[in-house]
């Protein structure tokens, strides 16, 4: 009996042990599978630098699980908390390292200068890149399309990916950003982020995403991104969630606590509070002859009141006239003292006084002419003596700020310590021959200012200006490079507005010619009007090769100053930099002009003058100098 009991206890013991071990094994297997399938990162950390652009590592061959946010450096954690605070909620982890967070923050700063005017727009924009870089759900919406091996480091970095993103998110992102304007301009900021568009072409969500996904190390796009827009509702109904979607904030709402909503200028959906309540026609109102009842009653009351006054006036005059006529009849037209009315009496008295005083003053002025002249001159001098304190100025600082204001005091302190607050030197150059003899692209005639010899001479003059130097009292030699205005600091070039910036101050680019393949259209000119045009269609011609030169480059720059790359296959960005990897745009009206008789203004392709402007370190006057030797 004892042996049987002991055997039964052993069997029960082993059964319990097996159940516990199986449960532990099942739990571990399930956890590992979920971490691999539901939480593995597609790319993690930076393992290569390509043309100053950090490239992300591919993690397919060696699975990387999301890391907790406290694994980031202090600086990276602070930037991520400011940029993507929702990613720090919960314990899902992150698929990004400190290097990735810092690189993303640096790239978002470039977009901030354009989109941050509308906090909701910029917040939605940040969400798209926060998910792309750090989301623990990367495997659901990112797919590696191309990777590059680096044998010396035994790593592979991602060169191109596909980003599945919901249509609802992209539409909301575009709607919140489409009306944001650039500071100091009426141009839409989103147009600058759409790449090379025609003059009247609109930036759509497709153009926007395509431009941001085009790999270009010069403008901060380290890898190619193929945006695949998916209808989230249809995909959800089909049971698929392999796309990125997040709640977005409309532009008329605040994205987070403590942040403002967009202004009316950058968001047409913002409702402006009207202090004067207006009837929008939703209520039934009382109207008479198109006027409100209150207004109509007011006019009727005024007419009645005016009518009563006029009637009483006529009645009084009629009564006075009748009384005087009856009294004159009784005395048989003899001259008697009668009451002609108070108004007539006062009028007659005023008339008599004017005649009497004017006669007396005239006699006095004739008899004492010298005294009257001197006395009048004395009164006139006293009246105009205030003009001594009258001061005319055309200085905007004098007109718009008080001499005792804080801004004026700070400006004076700055000028006393460092020199003039703002200086602009301008040089206006024009060729002696003003005939339009240059055949430009698309069959247009361009002005002589676009002649290659003239532009080359402008390069020479600019290089000589940049080489001007002076010797200080202490023997130190100072050049323009030492005193010019540098918007981004001493490590960047001087701010110079000149058409030579179309060529990044490199005169050799004037001689570059590029052959471009052009696909001709088989459509005839009469297609839109001739019903039998189909019979006249000819076989499509072969692709043509056209040569693009410096004139095509200038023409593209003038038509759209936001072009990243022109048909000349060269960049438009100037050689002075606003950020680490993006050049500054040069607007045509800052460097080209055409002053003719009576100030007539003509189109830019016919310009006859070039303006070169060198800015100092503040605000002030502008000096114009002309070079007549060209």
Coordinates of C-alpha atoms in Angstrom, one line a residue:
X1 CA 0.0 0.0 0.0
X2 CA 2.8 2.4 0.9
X3 CA 4.7 1.6 -2.3
X4 CA 1.6 2.3 -4.4
X5 CA 1.0 5.6 -2.7
X6 CA 4.7 6.7 -3.2
X7 CA 4.5 5.8 -6.9
X8 CA 1.3 7.8 -7.3
X9 CA 2.9 10.8 -5.7
X10 CA 5.9 10.6 -8.0
X11 CA 3.7 10.5 -11.0
X12 CA 1.7 13.5 -9.9
X13 CA 5.0 15.3 -9.1
X14 CA 6.4 14.7 -12.6
X15 CA 3.1 15.7 -14.2
X16 CA 3.2 19.0 -12.4
X17 CA 6.8 19.6 -13.4
X18 CA 6.1 18.8 -17.0
X19 CA 3.1 21.2 -17.0
X20 CA 5.2 24.0 -15.5
X21 CA 8.1 23.4 -17.9
X22 CA 5.7 23.3 -20.9
X23 CA 4.1 26.6 -19.8
X24 CA 7.4 28.3 -19.4
X25 CA 8.6 27.0 -22.8
X26 CA 5.3 28.1 -24.4
X27 CA 5.6 31.6 -22.8
X28 CA 9.2 32.1 -23.9
X29 CA 8.4 30.9 -27.5
X30 CA 5.4 33.2 -27.7
X31 CA 7.3 36.2 -26.4
X32 CA 10.2 35.6 -28.7
X33 CA 7.9 35.2 -31.7
X34 CA 6.0 38.3 -30.9
X35 CA 9.2 40.3 -30.4
X36 CA 10.5 39.1 -33.8
X37 CA 7.3 39.5 -35.7
X38 CA 5.6 42.4 -34.0
X39 CA 8.5 44.5 -32.7
X40 CA 11.7 43.9 -34.7
X41 CA 13.2 47.0 -36.2
X42 CA 13.8 47.2 -40.0
X43 CA 16.8 49.6 -39.6
X44 CA 18.7 50.7 -36.6
X45 CA 21.6 53.0 -35.9
X46 CA 24.0 54.8 -38.3
X47 CA 26.7 52.7 -39.8
X48 CA 28.0 54.7 -42.7
X49 CA 28.3 58.3 -43.9
X50 CA 27.6 59.1 -47.6
X51 CA 28.5 62.6 -48.7
X52 CA 28.0 64.0 -45.2
X53 CA 24.7 62.2 -44.9
X54 CA 24.3 59.5 -42.1
X55 CA 23.0 56.2 -43.5
X56 CA 20.9 53.8 -41.4
X57 CA 21.9 50.2 -40.9
X58 CA 19.8 47.3 -42.2
X59 CA 18.8 44.8 -39.5
X60 CA 17.4 41.9 -41.5
X61 CA 20.2 39.5 -41.0
X62 CA 20.6 40.2 -37.3
X63 CA 17.3 41.0 -35.7
X64 CA 17.3 44.1 -33.4
X65 CA 14.5 44.6 -31.0
X66 CA 13.3 48.0 -30.0
X67 CA 15.4 49.6 -27.2
X68 CA 14.0 51.5 -24.2
X69 CA 14.0 55.3 -24.5
X70 CA 16.4 55.6 -21.6
X71 CA 19.1 54.0 -23.7
X72 CA 19.4 57.2 -25.6
X73 CA 21.8 59.9 -24.6
X74 CA 20.5 62.9 -22.6
X75 CA 20.7 65.2 -25.6
X76 CA 18.9 62.8 -27.9
X77 CA 16.2 62.0 -25.3
X78 CA 15.5 65.7 -24.8
X79 CA 15.2 66.2 -28.6
X80 CA 13.0 63.2 -29.0
X81 CA 10.7 64.3 -26.1
X82 CA 10.3 67.7 -27.8
X83 CA 9.8 66.3 -31.3
X84 CA 8.0 63.0 -30.8
X85 CA 6.6 63.0 -27.2
X86 CA 4.0 60.3 -28.0
X87 CA 6.7 57.8 -28.7
X88 CA 7.8 57.9 -25.1
X89 CA 4.4 56.9 -23.8
X90 CA 4.1 53.2 -22.9
X91 CA 6.9 50.6 -23.0
X92 CA 7.0 49.8 -26.7
X93 CA 10.6 50.8 -27.1
X94 CA 12.3 52.7 -30.0
X95 CA 13.9 51.6 -33.3
X96 CA 16.4 54.4 -33.3
X97 CA 19.7 55.2 -31.7
X98 CA 20.9 58.5 -30.4
X99 CA 22.7 59.2 -33.7
X100 CA 19.5 58.7 -35.6
X101 CA 17.5 61.0 -33.3
X102 CA 20.1 63.8 -33.6
X103 CA 20.2 63.4 -37.4
X104 CA 16.4 63.6 -37.6
X105 CA 16.3 66.6 -35.4
X106 CA 18.9 68.4 -37.5
X107 CA 16.9 67.7 -40.7
X108 CA 13.6 68.8 -39.2
X109 CA 15.1 72.1 -38.3
X110 CA 15.3 72.9 -42.0
X111 CA 11.6 72.3 -42.4
X112 CA 10.9 74.3 -39.3
X113 CA 12.0 77.5 -40.9
X114 CA 9.2 77.0 -43.5
X115 CA 6.4 75.2 -41.7
X116 CA 6.7 76.2 -38.1
X117 CA 4.5 79.3 -38.7
X118 CA 1.7 76.8 -38.4
X119 CA 2.3 74.6 -35.3
X120 CA -0.3 72.0 -36.3
X121 CA 1.2 71.5 -39.8
X122 CA 4.7 71.1 -38.4
X123 CA 3.5 68.7 -35.7
X124 CA 1.9 66.5 -38.4
X125 CA 5.0 66.7 -40.5
X126 CA 7.1 65.6 -37.5
X127 CA 4.9 62.6 -36.9
X128 CA 5.5 61.3 -40.3
X129 CA 9.3 61.3 -39.8
X130 CA 9.2 60.2 -36.2
X131 CA 7.3 57.1 -37.2
X132 CA 9.8 56.5 -40.1
X133 CA 12.8 56.8 -37.9
X134 CA 11.9 55.6 -34.4
X135 CA 8.6 53.7 -34.5
X136 CA 8.7 50.1 -33.0
X137 CA 6.2 49.2 -35.7
X138 CA 8.5 49.8 -38.6
X139 CA 8.1 46.3 -39.9
X140 CA 4.5 47.0 -40.7
X141 CA 5.0 49.9 -43.1
X142 CA 8.7 50.0 -44.1
X143 CA 10.2 47.6 -46.7
X144 CA 13.9 47.7 -47.7
X145 CA 14.2 48.0 -51.5
X146 CA 17.9 48.6 -51.8
X147 CA 20.9 48.1 -49.6
X148 CA 24.5 48.8 -50.1
X149 CA 27.3 46.6 -48.6
X150 CA 30.3 48.2 -47.0
X151 CA 32.9 45.4 -47.0
X152 CA 35.5 47.2 -44.9
X153 CA 33.1 47.7 -42.1
X154 CA 31.2 44.4 -42.7
X155 CA 27.8 46.3 -42.6
X156 CA 25.0 47.1 -45.0
X157 CA 23.2 50.4 -45.0
X158 CA 19.8 51.2 -46.4
X159 CA 19.8 53.1 -49.6
X160 CA 16.1 52.9 -50.6
X161 CA 12.9 52.0 -48.8
X162 CA 9.1 51.8 -49.4
X163 CA 7.0 53.7 -47.0
X164 CA 3.4 52.5 -46.8
X165 CA 1.3 55.4 -45.5
X166 CA -2.4 55.9 -45.2
X167 CA -4.2 58.2 -47.5
X168 CA -6.1 59.7 -44.6
X169 CA -2.9 60.8 -42.9
X170 CA -1.3 62.3 -46.1
X171 CA -4.5 64.2 -47.0
X172 CA -4.7 65.6 -43.5
X173 CA -1.0 66.5 -43.5
X174 CA -1.4 68.3 -46.9
X175 CA -4.6 70.1 -45.9
X176 CA -2.9 71.4 -42.7
X177 CA 0.2 72.7 -44.6
X178 CA -1.1 73.8 -48.0
X179 CA -1.9 77.4 -47.0
X180 CA 1.3 78.1 -44.9
X181 CA 3.1 81.1 -46.4
X182 CA 6.8 81.9 -46.2
X183 CA 7.8 84.7 -43.8
X184 CA 8.0 88.0 -45.6
X185 CA 6.4 86.6 -48.8
X186 CA 3.1 85.5 -50.1
X187 CA 4.6 82.4 -51.6
X188 CA 3.3 79.1 -50.2
X189 CA 6.0 77.3 -48.2
X190 CA 5.0 73.9 -49.5
X191 CA 5.9 75.0 -53.0
X192 CA 9.6 75.3 -51.9
X193 CA 9.4 71.7 -50.8
X194 CA 7.9 70.4 -54.1
X195 CA 11.1 70.7 -56.2
X196 CA 11.1 71.9 -59.8
X197 CA 7.6 73.1 -60.8
X198 CA 6.4 75.1 -63.6
X199 CA 5.5 78.7 -63.0
X200 CA 1.8 78.1 -62.6
X201 CA 1.9 74.4 -61.5
X202 CA 0.4 73.6 -58.2
X203 CA 2.2 71.6 -55.5
X204 CA 0.1 68.4 -54.8
X205 CA 0.6 65.8 -52.1
X206 CA 2.0 63.5 -54.8
X207 CA 4.6 66.1 -55.9
X208 CA 5.5 66.9 -52.3
X209 CA 6.1 63.3 -51.2
X210 CA 7.9 62.5 -54.5
X211 CA 10.3 65.4 -53.9
X212 CA 10.9 64.5 -50.2
X213 CA 11.5 60.9 -51.2
X214 CA 14.0 61.7 -54.0
X215 CA 17.5 60.9 -52.8
X216 CA 19.6 64.0 -52.8
X217 CA 22.5 64.4 -50.4
X218 CA 22.8 68.1 -51.1
X219 CA 19.4 69.0 -49.8
X220 CA 19.3 66.5 -46.9
X221 CA 17.6 63.4 -48.3
X222 CA 20.1 60.6 -47.5
X223 CA 18.1 57.7 -48.8
X224 CA 15.4 57.2 -51.5
X225 CA 11.9 56.8 -50.2
X226 CA 9.1 55.4 -52.3
X227 CA 5.9 56.6 -50.7
X228 CA 3.0 54.1 -51.2
X229 CA -0.3 55.8 -50.3
X230 CA -2.9 53.2 -49.2
X231 CA -6.6 53.8 -48.5
X232 CA -6.7 53.0 -44.8
X233 CA -10.4 52.3 -44.7
X234 CA -10.3 49.8 -47.5
X235 CA -7.2 48.1 -46.1
X236 CA -8.8 48.0 -42.6
X237 CA -11.9 46.3 -44.0
X238 CA -9.7 43.8 -45.7
X239 CA -8.0 43.0 -42.4
X240 CA -4.7 44.6 -43.2
X241 CA -2.9 47.1 -41.1
X242 CA 0.5 47.2 -42.8
X243 CA 0.6 50.9 -43.2
X244 CA 1.5 54.0 -41.1
X245 CA -1.4 56.1 -39.8
X246 CA -1.7 58.4 -36.8
X247 CA -4.2 60.9 -35.6
X248 CA -3.5 64.4 -37.1
X249 CA -4.3 67.9 -35.9
X250 CA -6.3 70.2 -38.2
X251 CA -4.6 73.6 -38.7
X252 CA -7.3 75.5 -36.8
X253 CA -6.5 73.5 -33.6
X254 CA -3.6 73.5 -31.3
X255 CA -1.4 70.4 -31.6
X256 CA -0.4 70.2 -28.0
X257 CA -1.0 71.9 -24.7
X258 CA 0.8 75.2 -24.6
X259 CA 1.2 75.6 -28.3
X260 CA -0.8 78.1 -30.4
X261 CA -3.0 77.2 -33.3
X262 CA -2.3 78.5 -36.8
X263 CA -3.1 82.1 -37.8
X264 CA -5.8 83.0 -40.3
X265 CA -3.1 83.8 -42.8
X266 CA -1.7 80.3 -42.7
X267 CA -5.0 78.4 -42.3
X268 CA -8.2 79.3 -44.0
X269 CA -10.2 77.1 -41.6
X270 CA -9.5 79.4 -38.7
X271 CA -12.7 81.1 -37.6
X272 CA -12.1 84.8 -36.8
X273 CA -14.1 86.1 -33.8
X274 CA -16.4 88.9 -35.1
X275 CA -16.9 91.4 -32.4
X276 CA -20.0 92.7 -34.2
X277 CA -22.6 90.1 -34.5
X278 CA -24.0 89.9 -38.0
X279 CA -27.2 88.3 -39.2
X280 CA -26.2 85.4 -41.5
X281 CA -29.7 85.0 -42.8
X282 CA -30.5 82.0 -40.7
X283 CA -33.2 83.9 -38.7
X284 CA -36.4 85.5 -39.9
X285 CA -36.1 89.2 -39.7
X286 CA -38.6 92.1 -40.1
X287 CA -37.9 94.1 -43.3
X288 CA -39.8 96.9 -45.1
X289 CA -38.6 97.9 -48.5
X290 CA -35.4 96.0 -48.1
X291 CA -34.6 97.8 -44.7
X292 CA -34.9 96.4 -41.3
X293 CA -38.0 97.4 -39.4
X294 CA -36.0 99.4 -36.8
X295 CA -34.2 101.4 -39.5
X296 CA -37.5 102.0 -41.3
X297 CA -39.2 103.2 -38.2
X298 CA -36.3 105.6 -37.5
X299 CA -36.5 107.1 -40.9
X300 CA -40.3 107.5 -40.6
X301 CA -39.9 109.2 -37.3
X302 CA -37.3 111.6 -38.7
X303 CA -39.6 112.5 -41.6
X304 CA -42.6 113.1 -39.3
X305 CA -40.5 115.2 -37.0
X306 CA -39.1 117.3 -39.9
X307 CA -42.5 117.7 -41.4
X308 CA -44.0 119.0 -38.1
X309 CA -41.2 121.5 -37.8
X310 CA -41.6 122.8 -41.3
X311 CA -45.4 123.0 -40.9
X312 CA -45.0 125.0 -37.7
X313 CA -42.5 127.3 -39.4
X314 CA -44.8 128.0 -42.3
X315 CA -47.7 128.5 -39.9
X316 CA -45.7 131.1 -37.9
X317 CA -44.6 133.0 -41.0
X318 CA -48.1 132.9 -42.5
X319 CA -49.6 134.2 -39.2
X320 CA -47.0 137.0 -39.0
X321 CA -47.6 138.1 -42.6
X322 CA -51.4 138.1 -42.2
X323 CA -51.2 140.2 -39.1
X324 CA -48.9 142.8 -40.7
X325 CA -51.1 142.9 -43.8
X326 CA -54.3 143.4 -41.8
X327 CA -52.7 146.2 -39.7
X328 CA -51.4 148.0 -42.8
X329 CA -54.9 147.8 -44.3
X330 CA -56.4 149.6 -41.3
X331 CA -53.9 152.6 -41.5
X332 CA -54.5 152.9 -45.2
X333 CA -50.8 152.1 -46.2
X334 CA -49.3 154.6 -43.9
X335 CA -45.8 154.0 -42.5
X336 CA -46.2 152.6 -39.0
X337 CA -44.0 150.6 -36.6
X338 CA -44.8 146.9 -37.2
X339 CA -43.3 143.6 -36.0
X340 CA -41.6 142.0 -39.0
X341 CA -40.6 138.9 -37.2
X342 CA -37.6 137.9 -34.9
X343 CA -35.6 136.3 -37.7
X344 CA -35.9 139.2 -40.0
X345 CA -35.1 141.6 -37.2
X346 CA -31.9 139.8 -36.3
X347 CA -30.8 139.5 -39.9
X348 CA -31.3 143.2 -40.5
X349 CA -29.3 144.0 -37.3
X350 CA -26.4 141.8 -38.4
X351 CA -26.4 143.4 -41.9
X352 CA -26.3 146.9 -40.4
X353 CA -23.4 146.0 -38.0
X354 CA -21.3 144.5 -40.8
X355 CA -21.8 147.5 -43.0
X356 CA -20.9 149.9 -40.1
X357 CA -17.9 148.0 -38.8
X358 CA -16.5 147.4 -42.3
X359 CA -16.8 151.1 -43.0
X360 CA -15.1 152.1 -39.8
X361 CA -12.2 149.5 -40.4
X362 CA -11.7 150.8 -43.9
X363 CA -11.4 154.4 -42.8
X364 CA -8.9 153.4 -40.0
X365 CA -6.8 151.3 -42.4
X366 CA -6.6 154.2 -44.9
X367 CA -5.7 156.7 -42.3
X368 CA -3.1 154.4 -40.5
X369 CA -1.8 152.2 -43.3
X370 CA 1.7 151.7 -41.8
X371 CA 0.4 150.6 -38.4
X372 CA -2.1 148.1 -40.0
X373 CA 0.7 146.6 -42.1
X374 CA 3.1 146.2 -39.2
X375 CA 0.5 144.8 -36.9
X376 CA -0.6 142.3 -39.5
X377 CA 3.0 141.2 -40.1
X378 CA 3.5 140.8 -36.4
X379 CA 0.5 138.5 -36.1
X380 CA 1.6 136.5 -39.1
X381 CA 5.1 136.1 -37.6
X382 CA 3.7 134.8 -34.3
X383 CA 1.4 132.4 -36.2
X384 CA 4.3 130.8 -38.2
X385 CA 6.9 130.8 -35.5
X386 CA 6.1 127.2 -34.7
X387 CA 7.7 126.2 -38.0
X388 CA 11.1 126.7 -36.3
X389 CA 10.5 123.5 -34.4
X390 CA 9.3 121.6 -37.6
X391 CA 11.7 118.9 -38.7
X392 CA 11.4 117.0 -42.0
X393 CA 12.9 113.5 -42.3
X394 CA 12.8 110.5 -44.6
X395 CA 14.6 108.2 -42.3
X396 CA 12.3 105.3 -41.4
X397 CA 14.0 105.0 -38.0
X398 CA 13.0 108.6 -37.1
X399 CA 9.4 108.1 -38.4
X400 CA 8.6 104.8 -36.7
X401 CA 10.5 104.8 -33.4
X402 CA 10.9 107.4 -30.7
X403 CA 14.3 108.8 -29.9
X404 CA 13.9 107.7 -26.3
X405 CA 12.5 104.2 -27.1
X406 CA 14.3 101.1 -25.8
X407 CA 15.0 99.9 -29.4
X408 CA 16.6 103.2 -30.3
X409 CA 18.8 103.1 -27.2
X410 CA 19.9 99.6 -27.8
X411 CA 20.8 100.5 -31.4
X412 CA 22.8 103.4 -30.3
X413 CA 24.7 101.3 -27.8
X414 CA 25.4 98.7 -30.5
X415 CA 26.7 101.3 -33.0
X416 CA 28.8 102.9 -30.4
X417 CA 30.4 99.6 -29.5
X418 CA 30.5 97.8 -32.9
X419 CA 29.9 100.3 -35.6
X420 CA 26.9 100.9 -37.9
X421 CA 24.1 98.4 -37.3
X422 CA 23.3 97.8 -40.9
X423 CA 25.1 98.5 -44.2
X424 CA 24.3 97.6 -47.7
X425 CA 26.6 98.3 -50.6
X426 CA 25.0 98.1 -54.1
X427 CA 26.7 98.2 -57.5
X428 CA 24.5 98.6 -60.6
X429 CA 26.1 97.5 -63.8
X430 CA 24.7 97.7 -67.3
X431 CA 26.2 97.1 -70.8
X432 CA 26.8 100.0 -73.2
X433 CA 24.9 98.1 -75.9
X434 CA 21.3 97.8 -74.9
X435 CA 20.0 96.0 -78.0
X436 CA 18.2 92.6 -77.6
X437 CA 20.4 90.5 -79.7
X438 CA 20.6 87.3 -77.7
X439 CA 18.4 84.3 -78.8
X440 CA 17.2 82.7 -75.6
X441 CA 15.4 79.4 -75.0
X442 CA 11.9 78.8 -76.3
X443 CA 12.4 81.4 -79.1
X444 CA 12.5 84.4 -76.8
X445 CA 14.8 87.4 -77.2
X446 CA 16.9 88.1 -74.1
X447 CA 18.5 91.4 -73.2
X448 CA 22.1 92.2 -73.6
X449 CA 22.6 91.9 -69.9
X450 CA 22.5 88.1 -70.4
X451 CA 25.4 88.1 -72.8
X452 CA 28.2 85.8 -71.8
X453 CA 30.9 88.4 -72.1
X454 CA 28.9 90.8 -69.9
X455 CA 28.3 88.1 -67.2
X456 CA 31.9 87.1 -67.3
X457 CA 32.9 90.7 -66.7
X458 CA 30.5 90.8 -63.8
X459 CA 32.3 87.9 -62.3
X460 CA 35.6 89.7 -62.6
X461 CA 34.2 92.9 -60.9
X462 CA 32.8 90.8 -58.1
X463 CA 36.0 89.0 -57.5
X464 CA 37.9 92.3 -57.4
X465 CA 35.4 93.7 -54.9
X466 CA 35.8 90.6 -52.7
X467 CA 39.5 91.1 -52.8
X468 CA 39.4 94.7 -51.6
X469 CA 41.4 95.2 -48.4
X470 CA 42.4 98.0 -46.0
X471 CA 45.1 98.4 -43.4
X472 CA 44.0 99.4 -39.9
X473 CA 45.9 101.8 -37.6
X474 CA 47.4 98.9 -35.8
X475 CA 48.8 97.4 -39.0
X476 CA 46.2 94.7 -39.2
X477 CA 44.9 94.0 -42.8
X478 CA 41.2 93.7 -43.1
X479 CA 39.2 92.4 -46.1
X480 CA 35.6 92.4 -47.0
X481 CA 35.4 88.8 -45.8
X482 CA 36.2 90.0 -42.3
X483 CA 33.4 92.5 -42.0
X484 CA 30.6 91.1 -44.2
X485 CA 27.3 89.8 -42.9
X486 CA 27.1 86.0 -42.4
X487 CA 23.6 84.8 -41.5
X488 CA 24.8 81.4 -40.3
X489 CA 27.9 82.4 -38.5
X490 CA 31.7 82.8 -39.2
X491 CA 32.0 79.3 -40.7
X492 CA 29.8 80.3 -43.7
X493 CA 30.1 82.5 -46.7
X494 CA 29.2 86.2 -46.9
X495 CA 25.7 87.2 -47.8
X496 CA 25.9 88.5 -51.4
X497 CA 22.9 89.0 -53.6
X498 CA 24.1 88.8 -57.2
X499 CA 23.0 87.0 -60.4
X500 CA 26.4 85.3 -60.3
X501 CA 24.9 83.3 -57.5
X502 CA 23.0 81.4 -60.2
X503 CA 26.3 79.8 -60.9
X504 CA 27.6 79.7 -57.3
X505 CA 30.2 82.4 -58.2
X506 CA 31.9 79.9 -60.5
X507 CA 32.6 81.5 -63.9
X508 CA 33.5 78.2 -65.5
X509 CA 29.9 77.0 -65.4
X510 CA 29.1 79.6 -68.1
X511 CA 30.8 77.3 -70.6
X512 CA 29.1 74.1 -69.7
X513 CA 26.7 72.6 -72.2
X514 CA 24.5 69.6 -71.4
X515 CA 22.7 67.3 -73.9
X516 CA 19.2 66.5 -72.7
X517 CA 17.0 63.8 -74.2
X518 CA 13.6 65.2 -75.1
X519 CA 10.6 63.0 -75.9
X520 CA 8.5 64.6 -78.7
X521 CA 4.7 64.4 -78.7
X522 CA 2.9 62.8 -81.7
X523 CA 0.0 65.2 -81.3
X524 CA -0.4 67.7 -84.1
X525 CA -1.3 71.4 -83.6
X526 CA -4.7 70.9 -85.1
X527 CA -5.9 68.2 -82.8
X528 CA -7.9 70.5 -80.6
X529 CA -9.8 72.0 -83.6
X530 CA -9.8 69.5 -86.4
X531 CA -12.1 66.5 -86.1
X532 CA -10.1 64.6 -88.7
X533 CA -6.8 65.2 -87.0
X534 CA -6.4 61.4 -86.4
X535 CA -5.9 61.0 -90.1
X536 CA -3.1 63.5 -90.1
X537 CA -1.2 62.0 -87.2
X538 CA 2.3 61.0 -88.1
X539 CA 4.4 58.3 -86.5
X540 CA 6.0 59.4 -83.3
X541 CA 9.5 60.8 -83.9
X542 CA 12.4 59.4 -82.1
X543 CA 13.7 61.0 -79.0
X544 CA 15.6 64.2 -79.7
X545 CA 18.7 65.4 -78.1
X546 CA 18.8 69.1 -77.3
X547 CA 21.7 71.1 -76.0
X548 CA 21.1 73.2 -72.8
X549 CA 23.5 76.1 -72.1
X550 CA 23.8 78.8 -69.5
X551 CA 20.8 80.7 -71.0
X552 CA 18.5 77.8 -70.3
X553 CA 19.9 77.7 -66.8
X554 CA 19.2 81.4 -66.2
X555 CA 15.8 81.2 -67.8
X556 CA 14.8 78.3 -65.5
X557 CA 16.1 80.2 -62.5
X558 CA 14.1 83.3 -63.4
X559 CA 10.9 81.3 -64.0
X560 CA 11.1 79.5 -60.7
X561 CA 13.6 80.6 -58.1
X562 CA 12.7 77.5 -56.0
X563 CA 14.2 75.0 -58.5
X564 CA 16.6 72.6 -56.9
X565 CA 18.0 71.6 -60.3
X566 CA 17.4 73.2 -63.7
X567 CA 17.3 71.8 -67.2
X568 CA 21.0 72.7 -67.3
X569 CA 21.3 69.9 -64.8
X570 CA 22.9 72.2 -62.3
X571 CA 21.7 73.5 -59.0
X572 CA 20.2 76.9 -58.4
X573 CA 21.2 77.3 -54.8
X574 CA 23.5 80.2 -53.9
X575 CA 27.0 79.7 -52.4
X576 CA 26.0 81.4 -49.1
X577 CA 24.3 78.8 -46.9
X578 CA 21.3 79.0 -44.6
X579 CA 21.8 75.6 -43.2
X580 CA 24.4 72.8 -43.2
X581 CA 23.2 71.2 -46.4
X582 CA 20.8 73.6 -48.1
X583 CA 21.8 76.7 -50.1
X584 CA 19.9 80.0 -50.2
X585 CA 17.6 81.0 -53.0
X586 CA 18.3 84.1 -55.0
X587 CA 15.3 86.1 -56.1
X588 CA 15.4 87.7 -59.5
X589 CA 14.1 91.1 -58.4
X590 CA 17.1 91.4 -56.0
X591 CA 19.6 91.2 -58.8
X592 CA 18.0 92.3 -62.0
X593 CA 16.4 95.6 -63.0
X594 CA 15.4 97.7 -65.9
X595 CA 15.0 101.4 -65.3
X596 CA 13.8 103.2 -68.5
X597 CA 12.1 106.5 -69.3
X598 CA 9.5 107.5 -66.8
X599 CA 10.2 104.4 -64.7
X600 CA 8.6 102.0 -67.1
X601 CA 8.9 98.4 -66.0
X602 CA 9.6 95.4 -68.3
X603 CA 9.8 91.7 -68.1
X604 CA 12.9 90.0 -66.6
X605 CA 14.2 88.3 -69.8
X606 CA 14.8 91.8 -71.2
X607 CA 16.7 93.2 -68.2
X608 CA 19.5 95.6 -69.0
X609 CA 21.2 96.0 -65.5
X610 CA 22.7 93.8 -62.9
X611 CA 22.5 94.7 -59.2
X612 CA 25.1 93.3 -56.8
X613 CA 24.4 93.8 -53.1
X614 CA 26.7 93.2 -50.2
X615 CA 25.1 93.4 -46.8
X616 CA 26.8 94.5 -43.6
X617 CA 25.8 93.6 -40.0
X618 CA 22.6 95.5 -39.3
X619 CA 20.2 98.2 -40.7
X620 CA 21.1 101.4 -42.4
X621 CA 21.6 103.3 -45.6
X622 CA 22.2 102.0 -49.1
X623 CA 24.9 103.3 -51.5
X624 CA 24.5 103.0 -55.3
X625 CA 27.4 103.2 -57.6
X626 CA 27.3 102.7 -61.4
X627 CA 30.1 101.3 -63.6
X628 CA 30.1 103.0 -66.9
X629 CA 33.2 101.2 -68.3
X630 CA 31.3 98.1 -69.5

